[in-house]
Coordinates of C-alpha atoms and ligand atoms in Angstrom, one line a residue:
M1 CA 0.0 0.0 0.0
A2 CA 1.3 3.4 -0.9
S3 CA 2.2 5.6 2.1
T4 CA 2.0 9.4 2.1
T5 CA 4.6 9.6 4.9
K6 CA 8.3 9.7 3.9
S7 CA 10.2 7.1 6.0
H8 CA 12.7 9.7 7.1
D9 CA 9.9 11.7 8.7
L10 CA 9.0 8.9 11.1
N11 CA 10.3 9.3 14.6
S12 CA 11.4 6.2 16.4
H13 CA 9.1 5.0 19.1
L14 CA 11.4 2.3 20.2
W15 CA 13.4 4.2 22.7
D16 CA 11.1 6.8 24.3
T17 CA 8.7 4.6 26.4
S18 CA 10.3 5.5 29.8
A19 CA 10.1 8.8 31.7
L20 CA 13.8 8.6 32.3
Y21 CA 14.6 8.5 28.6
R22 CA 12.1 11.3 27.7
D23 CA 13.6 13.4 30.5
A24 CA 17.1 12.8 29.3
V25 CA 16.1 13.9 25.7
Q26 CA 14.2 16.9 27.1
Q27 CA 17.3 18.0 29.1
L28 CA 19.5 17.5 26.0
D29 CA 17.0 19.6 24.0
E30 CA 17.2 22.4 26.6
A31 CA 21.0 22.3 26.6
A32 CA 21.1 22.3 22.8
R33 CA 18.8 25.3 22.7
V34 CA 20.8 27.3 25.3
M35 CA 24.2 26.6 23.7
N36 CA 22.8 26.9 20.2
L37 CA 24.1 23.4 19.3
D38 CA 24.5 22.3 15.7
L39 CA 21.1 20.5 15.0
N40 CA 22.8 17.7 13.2
I41 CA 24.8 16.8 16.3
A42 CA 21.7 17.1 18.6
E43 CA 19.8 14.8 16.2
R44 CA 22.5 12.1 16.5
L45 CA 22.8 12.4 20.3
K46 CA 19.0 11.8 20.9
V47 CA 19.3 8.1 20.0
P48 CA 21.7 5.4 21.1
K49 CA 24.3 4.1 18.7
R50 CA 23.6 0.4 19.3
A51 CA 21.5 -1.8 21.6
M52 CA 21.4 -5.5 22.3
I53 CA 18.4 -7.3 23.9
V54 CA 19.1 -10.8 25.2
S55 CA 17.2 -13.6 26.8
V56 CA 19.0 -14.8 29.9
P57 CA 17.8 -18.3 31.0
I58 CA 18.9 -19.6 34.4
R59 CA 18.1 -22.7 36.5
L60 CA 16.5 -21.5 39.7
D61 CA 17.3 -23.2 43.0
N62 CA 14.0 -25.1 42.8
G63 CA 15.1 -26.8 39.6
K64 CA 12.8 -24.7 37.2
I65 CA 14.2 -22.7 34.4
K66 CA 13.3 -19.0 34.2
V67 CA 14.2 -16.6 31.4
F68 CA 15.0 -13.0 32.2
E69 CA 15.3 -10.1 29.7
G70 CA 18.6 -8.3 29.6
Y71 CA 20.0 -5.3 27.7
R72 CA 23.2 -3.5 26.9
V73 CA 22.9 -0.1 25.2
Q74 CA 25.9 1.9 23.8
H75 CA 24.7 5.4 23.4
N76 CA 27.8 7.1 22.0
M77 CA 31.4 6.0 21.6
T78 CA 33.0 9.0 20.0
L79 CA 35.4 9.7 22.9
G80 CA 36.3 6.1 23.6
P81 CA 35.0 2.7 24.7
G82 CA 31.5 2.5 26.2
K83 CA 31.3 2.8 29.9
G84 CA 28.5 2.3 32.4
G85 CA 27.0 0.0 35.0
I86 CA 24.8 -3.1 34.9
R87 CA 21.5 -2.7 36.8
F88 CA 19.4 -5.6 38.3
H89 CA 16.0 -4.1 38.9
P90 CA 12.4 -5.2 38.3
E91 CA 11.5 -2.1 36.3
V92 CA 14.5 -2.1 34.0
N93 CA 13.6 -1.9 30.3
L94 CA 15.2 -1.0 27.0
S95 CA 14.1 2.6 27.1
E96 CA 15.3 3.2 30.7
V97 CA 18.7 1.6 30.0
A98 CA 19.0 3.8 26.8
G99 CA 18.3 6.9 28.9
L100 CA 20.8 5.9 31.5
A101 CA 23.4 5.2 28.7
M102 CA 22.8 8.7 27.4
L103 CA 23.5 10.2 30.9
M104 CA 26.7 8.2 30.9
T105 CA 27.8 9.8 27.7
F106 CA 27.4 13.2 29.2
K107 CA 29.0 12.2 32.5
C108 CA 32.1 10.8 30.9
S109 CA 32.4 13.7 28.5
L110 CA 32.0 16.5 31.1
T111 CA 34.5 14.9 33.5
G112 CA 37.1 14.7 30.6
L113 CA 37.4 10.9 30.5
P114 CA 38.3 9.2 27.2
L115 CA 35.2 7.1 27.4
G116 CA 31.8 6.9 25.8
G117 CA 28.4 6.2 27.4
A118 CA 26.7 2.8 27.8
K119 CA 24.5 1.0 30.3
G120 CA 23.1 -2.5 30.9
G121 CA 20.5 -4.2 32.9
V122 CA 18.4 -7.2 33.6
R123 CA 14.7 -7.0 34.4
V124 CA 14.7 -8.9 37.7
D125 CA 14.1 -8.4 41.4
P126 CA 17.5 -8.9 42.9
N127 CA 16.0 -9.4 46.4
Q128 CA 14.2 -12.5 45.2
L129 CA 17.4 -14.3 44.0
S130 CA 19.8 -16.5 46.0
R131 CA 23.5 -16.0 45.7
Q132 CA 23.7 -18.9 43.4
E133 CA 21.0 -17.5 41.2
H134 CA 22.7 -14.2 41.1
Q135 CA 25.9 -15.9 39.9
A136 CA 24.0 -17.8 37.2
L137 CA 22.2 -14.7 36.0
M138 CA 25.4 -12.6 35.8
R139 CA 27.4 -15.3 34.1
R140 CA 24.8 -16.1 31.4
Y141 CA 24.1 -12.4 30.8
T142 CA 27.8 -11.9 30.3
T143 CA 27.9 -14.7 27.7
E144 CA 24.9 -13.3 25.9
I145 CA 26.4 -9.8 25.5
N146 CA 30.0 -11.1 25.2
T147 CA 30.3 -10.0 21.5
I148 CA 29.9 -6.3 22.2
I149 CA 31.9 -5.8 25.5
G150 CA 35.6 -5.9 26.1
P151 CA 38.4 -3.7 27.5
D152 CA 38.6 -1.6 24.4
K153 CA 34.9 -1.8 23.3
D154 CA 32.6 -1.4 26.3
I155 CA 33.4 -1.8 30.0
P156 CA 30.6 -2.5 32.5
A157 CA 30.6 -1.7 36.2
P158 CA 28.2 -2.1 39.1
D159 CA 25.0 -0.2 39.4
V160 CA 21.7 -0.6 41.3
G161 CA 21.3 -4.2 42.4
T162 CA 24.9 -5.3 41.5
D163 CA 28.2 -5.1 43.3
A164 CA 31.9 -6.0 43.2
Q165 CA 31.1 -9.7 43.4
H166 CA 29.0 -9.5 40.2
M167 CA 31.9 -7.8 38.5
A168 CA 34.2 -10.7 39.6
W169 CA 31.8 -13.2 38.0
M170 CA 31.5 -11.1 34.9
M171 CA 35.3 -10.8 34.5
D172 CA 35.7 -14.5 35.2
T173 CA 33.1 -15.5 32.6
F174 CA 34.5 -13.2 29.9
S175 CA 38.0 -14.4 30.6
Q176 CA 37.0 -18.1 30.7
E177 CA 35.6 -17.7 27.2
R178 CA 38.7 -16.1 25.8
G179 CA 41.1 -18.5 27.7
F180 CA 43.1 -15.9 29.7
T181 CA 42.4 -13.3 32.4
I182 CA 41.1 -10.0 31.1
P183 CA 40.6 -7.7 34.1
G184 CA 40.0 -4.6 32.0
V185 CA 36.6 -5.9 30.8
V186 CA 34.9 -4.5 33.9
T187 CA 35.5 -2.0 36.7
G188 CA 34.3 -2.0 40.2
K189 CA 35.9 -5.4 40.8
P190 CA 37.1 -6.6 44.2
I191 CA 40.7 -5.5 44.9
E192 CA 42.0 -9.2 44.8
V193 CA 41.1 -9.5 41.2
G194 CA 42.4 -6.2 39.9
G195 CA 40.0 -3.7 41.4
S196 CA 41.2 -0.2 42.5
L197 CA 41.5 0.9 46.0
G198 CA 38.9 3.5 46.8
R199 CA 36.5 2.4 43.9
A200 CA 33.8 1.1 46.3
E201 CA 33.7 4.4 48.2
S202 CA 34.3 6.7 45.1
T203 CA 30.7 7.5 44.2
G204 CA 29.6 8.5 47.7
R205 CA 32.9 10.3 48.4
G206 CA 32.5 12.2 45.2
V207 CA 28.9 13.2 46.1
I208 CA 30.3 14.9 49.3
Y209 CA 33.2 16.6 47.4
T210 CA 30.6 18.2 45.1
V211 CA 28.4 19.2 48.1
Q212 CA 31.5 21.0 49.5
H213 CA 32.1 22.7 46.1
A214 CA 28.5 23.8 46.0
A215 CA 28.6 25.3 49.5
K216 CA 31.8 27.2 48.6
L217 CA 30.4 28.4 45.3
L218 CA 27.3 29.8 47.0
A219 CA 29.5 31.5 49.6
D220 CA 31.8 32.9 46.9
R221 CA 28.8 34.2 44.9
G222 CA 27.5 35.8 48.1
E223 CA 24.3 33.7 47.9
A224 CA 22.5 32.2 50.9
G225 CA 23.6 28.6 51.5
P226 CA 24.7 26.3 54.2
K227 CA 28.2 25.8 55.5
I228 CA 29.5 22.3 55.6
D229 CA 30.2 21.9 59.4
S230 CA 28.5 21.0 62.6
T231 CA 25.6 23.4 61.9
T232 CA 24.7 21.5 58.7
T233 CA 21.8 19.1 58.6
V234 CA 21.6 16.3 56.0
S235 CA 19.1 13.5 54.9
V236 CA 20.0 10.5 52.8
H237 CA 17.3 8.8 50.7
G238 CA 18.7 5.4 49.7
Y239 CA 21.2 4.2 52.4
G240 CA 23.1 1.8 50.1
K241 CA 26.4 1.7 48.2
V242 CA 26.3 5.5 47.5
G243 CA 24.1 6.9 50.2
A244 CA 25.8 5.1 53.2
V245 CA 29.3 6.3 52.0
A246 CA 28.0 9.8 51.5
A247 CA 26.5 9.8 55.0
T248 CA 29.7 8.5 56.5
E249 CA 31.8 11.2 54.7
V250 CA 29.5 14.0 55.6
H251 CA 29.3 12.8 59.2
Q252 CA 33.1 12.9 59.3
L253 CA 33.0 16.5 58.3
G254 CA 30.9 17.1 61.4
C255 CA 27.5 17.5 59.7
K256 CA 24.4 16.0 61.3
V257 CA 22.7 13.3 59.3
L258 CA 19.1 13.6 60.6
A259 CA 17.5 10.9 58.5
A260 CA 18.3 7.9 56.3
S261 CA 16.2 5.4 54.5
D262 CA 16.1 2.4 52.2
Y263 CA 13.4 0.6 50.2
L264 CA 12.0 -0.8 53.5
G265 CA 11.6 2.5 55.3
G266 CA 13.6 5.1 57.2
V267 CA 14.9 6.3 60.5
Y268 CA 15.2 9.8 62.0
N269 CA 17.0 11.4 65.0
K270 CA 16.6 15.2 65.5
N271 CA 20.1 15.4 67.1
G272 CA 21.7 13.5 64.2
L273 CA 22.0 9.7 63.7
N274 CA 25.1 8.0 65.0
I275 CA 26.4 7.0 61.6
P276 CA 29.2 4.5 62.7
K277 CA 26.6 2.7 64.8
L278 CA 24.0 2.8 62.0
N279 CA 26.6 1.3 59.6
E280 CA 27.1 -1.6 62.0
W281 CA 23.4 -2.0 62.3
V282 CA 23.0 -2.1 58.5
A283 CA 25.9 -4.5 58.1
R284 CA 24.0 -6.9 60.4
N285 CA 20.4 -6.3 59.4
K286 CA 20.7 -5.2 55.7
T287 CA 18.3 -2.3 56.4
V288 CA 18.2 0.9 58.4
V289 CA 14.8 0.0 59.7
G290 CA 14.6 -0.9 63.4
F291 CA 17.8 1.1 64.2
P292 CA 17.3 1.6 68.0
E293 CA 18.6 5.1 68.5
A294 CA 16.1 6.7 66.1
E295 CA 12.4 7.1 65.3
P296 CA 10.9 5.4 62.2
M297 CA 10.3 7.7 59.3
S298 CA 8.7 7.0 55.9
N299 CA 10.6 7.7 52.6
A300 CA 8.0 10.3 51.7
D301 CA 8.5 12.2 55.0
L302 CA 12.3 12.0 54.6
L303 CA 12.1 13.7 51.2
A304 CA 10.0 16.5 52.8
L305 CA 12.3 17.0 55.8
K306 CA 13.7 20.5 56.5
V307 CA 17.4 20.0 56.0
D308 CA 20.3 21.9 54.5
V309 CA 21.4 19.1 52.2
L310 CA 19.1 16.3 50.7
I311 CA 20.9 13.4 49.0
P312 CA 18.6 11.2 46.9
A313 CA 20.9 8.3 46.3
A314 CA 18.5 5.4 45.5
I315 CA 16.9 5.5 42.1
D316 CA 15.3 7.7 39.5
G317 CA 12.0 9.5 39.7
V318 CA 11.7 10.1 43.5
I319 CA 11.1 13.8 43.3
T320 CA 8.4 14.6 40.8
M321 CA 5.5 17.1 40.4
E322 CA 3.6 15.0 43.0
N323 CA 5.9 15.8 45.9
V324 CA 8.2 18.6 44.8
H325 CA 6.3 21.2 46.7
K326 CA 7.0 19.5 50.0
V327 CA 10.8 19.5 49.5
Q328 CA 12.5 22.0 51.9
A329 CA 16.3 21.3 51.3
K330 CA 18.6 24.1 50.3
I331 CA 21.0 21.9 48.3
I332 CA 20.0 18.7 46.6
A333 CA 22.8 16.4 45.6
E334 CA 21.7 13.8 43.0
G335 CA 23.6 10.8 44.2
A336 CA 21.3 8.5 42.1
N337 CA 20.8 8.9 38.3
G338 CA 17.7 11.0 37.5
P339 CA 16.1 11.2 41.0
I340 CA 14.5 14.6 40.1
S341 CA 12.1 14.7 37.1
T342 CA 12.8 17.5 34.6
D343 CA 9.6 19.4 35.5
A344 CA 10.2 19.1 39.2
M345 CA 13.7 20.4 38.8
K346 CA 12.4 23.5 37.2
V347 CA 10.1 24.1 40.2
L348 CA 13.1 23.6 42.6
E349 CA 15.4 25.9 40.6
D350 CA 12.7 28.6 40.5
K351 CA 12.5 28.3 44.3
G352 CA 16.3 28.9 44.5
V353 CA 17.3 25.3 45.5
F354 CA 20.8 24.6 44.4
I355 CA 20.9 21.2 42.6
I356 CA 24.0 19.3 42.0
P357 CA 23.1 17.3 38.9
D358 CA 23.6 13.5 38.7
V359 CA 26.1 13.6 35.9
L360 CA 28.4 15.7 38.0
C361 CA 27.4 14.7 41.6
N362 CA 27.7 10.9 41.2
A363 CA 30.6 11.0 38.6
G364 CA 33.1 9.9 41.3
G365 CA 32.2 6.3 40.5
V366 CA 33.0 6.4 36.8
I367 CA 36.1 8.6 37.4
V368 CA 37.6 5.9 39.7
S369 CA 36.3 3.2 37.3
Y370 CA 38.5 5.0 34.7
F371 CA 41.5 4.9 37.1
E372 CA 40.8 1.2 37.7
W373 CA 40.8 0.5 34.0
V374 CA 44.0 2.4 33.5
Q375 CA 45.7 0.7 36.4
G376 CA 44.6 -2.7 35.0
L377 CA 45.9 -1.9 31.5
Q378 CA 49.3 -0.8 32.9
N379 CA 49.4 -3.5 35.6
F380 CA 50.6 -0.7 37.9
F381 CA 48.4 -0.1 41.0
W382 CA 48.1 3.1 42.9
N383 CA 47.7 3.6 46.7
E384 CA 44.4 4.9 48.0
A385 CA 45.7 8.4 48.7
M386 CA 46.7 8.8 45.1
V387 CA 43.3 7.5 43.9
N388 CA 41.5 10.0 46.2
E389 CA 43.7 12.9 45.3
K390 CA 43.2 12.3 41.6
L391 CA 39.4 11.9 42.1
A392 CA 39.3 15.2 44.0
E393 CA 41.3 16.8 41.2
V394 CA 39.1 15.6 38.3
L395 CA 35.9 16.4 40.2
A396 CA 37.1 19.9 41.1
M397 CA 37.9 20.6 37.5
A398 CA 34.5 19.3 36.3
F399 CA 32.6 21.2 39.0
K400 CA 34.4 24.4 38.0
R401 CA 33.7 23.8 34.3
V402 CA 30.0 23.3 35.0
A403 CA 29.8 26.4 37.3
D404 CA 31.6 28.5 34.7
V405 CA 29.1 27.3 32.0
Q406 CA 26.2 28.2 34.4
T407 CA 27.6 31.7 34.8
R408 CA 28.2 32.0 31.0
Y409 CA 24.7 30.9 29.9
K410 CA 22.8 31.9 33.1
C411 CA 21.0 28.5 33.1
G412 CA 20.3 25.8 35.7
M413 CA 23.1 23.5 36.9
K414 CA 21.6 20.5 35.1
T415 CA 21.6 22.3 31.7
A416 CA 25.1 23.6 32.5
A417 CA 26.4 20.1 33.2
L418 CA 24.9 18.8 29.9
I419 CA 26.3 21.7 28.0
S420 CA 29.8 21.0 29.5
G421 CA 29.5 17.4 28.3
V422 CA 28.0 18.3 24.9
E423 CA 30.6 21.0 24.2
R424 CA 33.5 18.5 24.2
L425 CA 31.5 15.8 22.4
N426 CA 30.3 18.3 19.8
K427 CA 33.9 19.2 18.9
A428 CA 35.0 15.5 18.8
M429 CA 32.0 14.5 16.6
L430 CA 32.6 17.3 14.2
L431 CA 36.3 16.5 13.9
R432 CA 35.5 12.8 13.3
G433 CA 32.8 13.6 10.8
L434 CA 30.0 11.3 9.6
F435 CA 30.8 8.0 7.9
P436 CA 30.2 7.3 5.0
Ligands
LIG1 N1 26.9 2.9 37.6 C1 27.8 4.0 37.9 C2 27.2 5.2 37.2 O1 26.0 5.3 36.9 C3 29.2 3.8 37.5 C4 29.5 3.5 36.1 C5 30.9 3.1 35.8 O2 31.8 3.1 36.7 O3 31.2 2.7 34.7 O4 27.9 6.2 37.0

């Protein structure tokens, strides 16, 4: 049948089914508008370069076989191999992974790393799997995506629902299939199998470095903002791999962490939680819930708590138009990827809340991932002081770059962060040109 629509006028509906992806594109559009980006470049950045969808069958402990859906999306590889975590979460889908891969492109670019953006995931509830099932899932997923990953192609890392142990299994599976050990295929590995000192703490540590930079920037600009000392109050939504480290770091700086939560609920102490004791409790009980020296608090109440610094470090979409009007924090540090929806961010910025955007705030993880990759390729390992020093250096430069862009364009911090990433990428893409 003859069609009146030219095929090149059709937009793809494959990618944009998730709010996270649509938000990422909307933010890119805004950055492109503000910086007056070449429309041909914007067009290319709105869709990923490549995606793989795989079926991941595993035998459960009860003997039955279950097939999970897995993805790996490579958004842009102009600056180097793809880089980004693997997520195990029940709501993972192709569109969400594509949006997260896009954020990785901007994160790697704005921090000056020679890496592109990628992301992976399996649609599964990690809390329902035994250790053996986790291992089977990670190994079979690795085998299924094996043709598109590698130390100079695309390098996975941990993300929500996965950790250093998953990376050890991934590295082992990839290496078994090649016949020799290839540590550079993943980062976020345990130290014993080629991981970097300081990688496990790097994301949370980086979050607090950026909070310190934000407080200093506000003071330098003569704007109202909190100091980072014993007068400062903090709440942490998502007391996990990122949130717990951020809480520990900020507690060491003397700040009071009033509230902390995870997916089971939260705890609150008006005088500040005893973070070392809370960490011991979480190590034993796998949740903050029930911590004796505190009152229970819901996740919704934690997000609405009056504090100087709110750190949403769990997952995307926790501050939306539904609850944004209740948020009372002065600084919000996006420890998670995409915790504030684009429309809610606008409301907060109009209210004068200072937002440290995810691609800058949580970039400490991928920065030390890069150090781990470099150390592995050179077989020369650094001490932790050197890792932390270099992390602080790279993040300080990135923060300054974003703050300068914000001043130059008089835009929000999220737009400024995206512009910083896109500026570098734009030059590289124009220099490399379009093939054929
Ligand atoms: N999953 C982390 C992120 O979203 C780390 C990625 C990496 O180290 O490759 O930035």
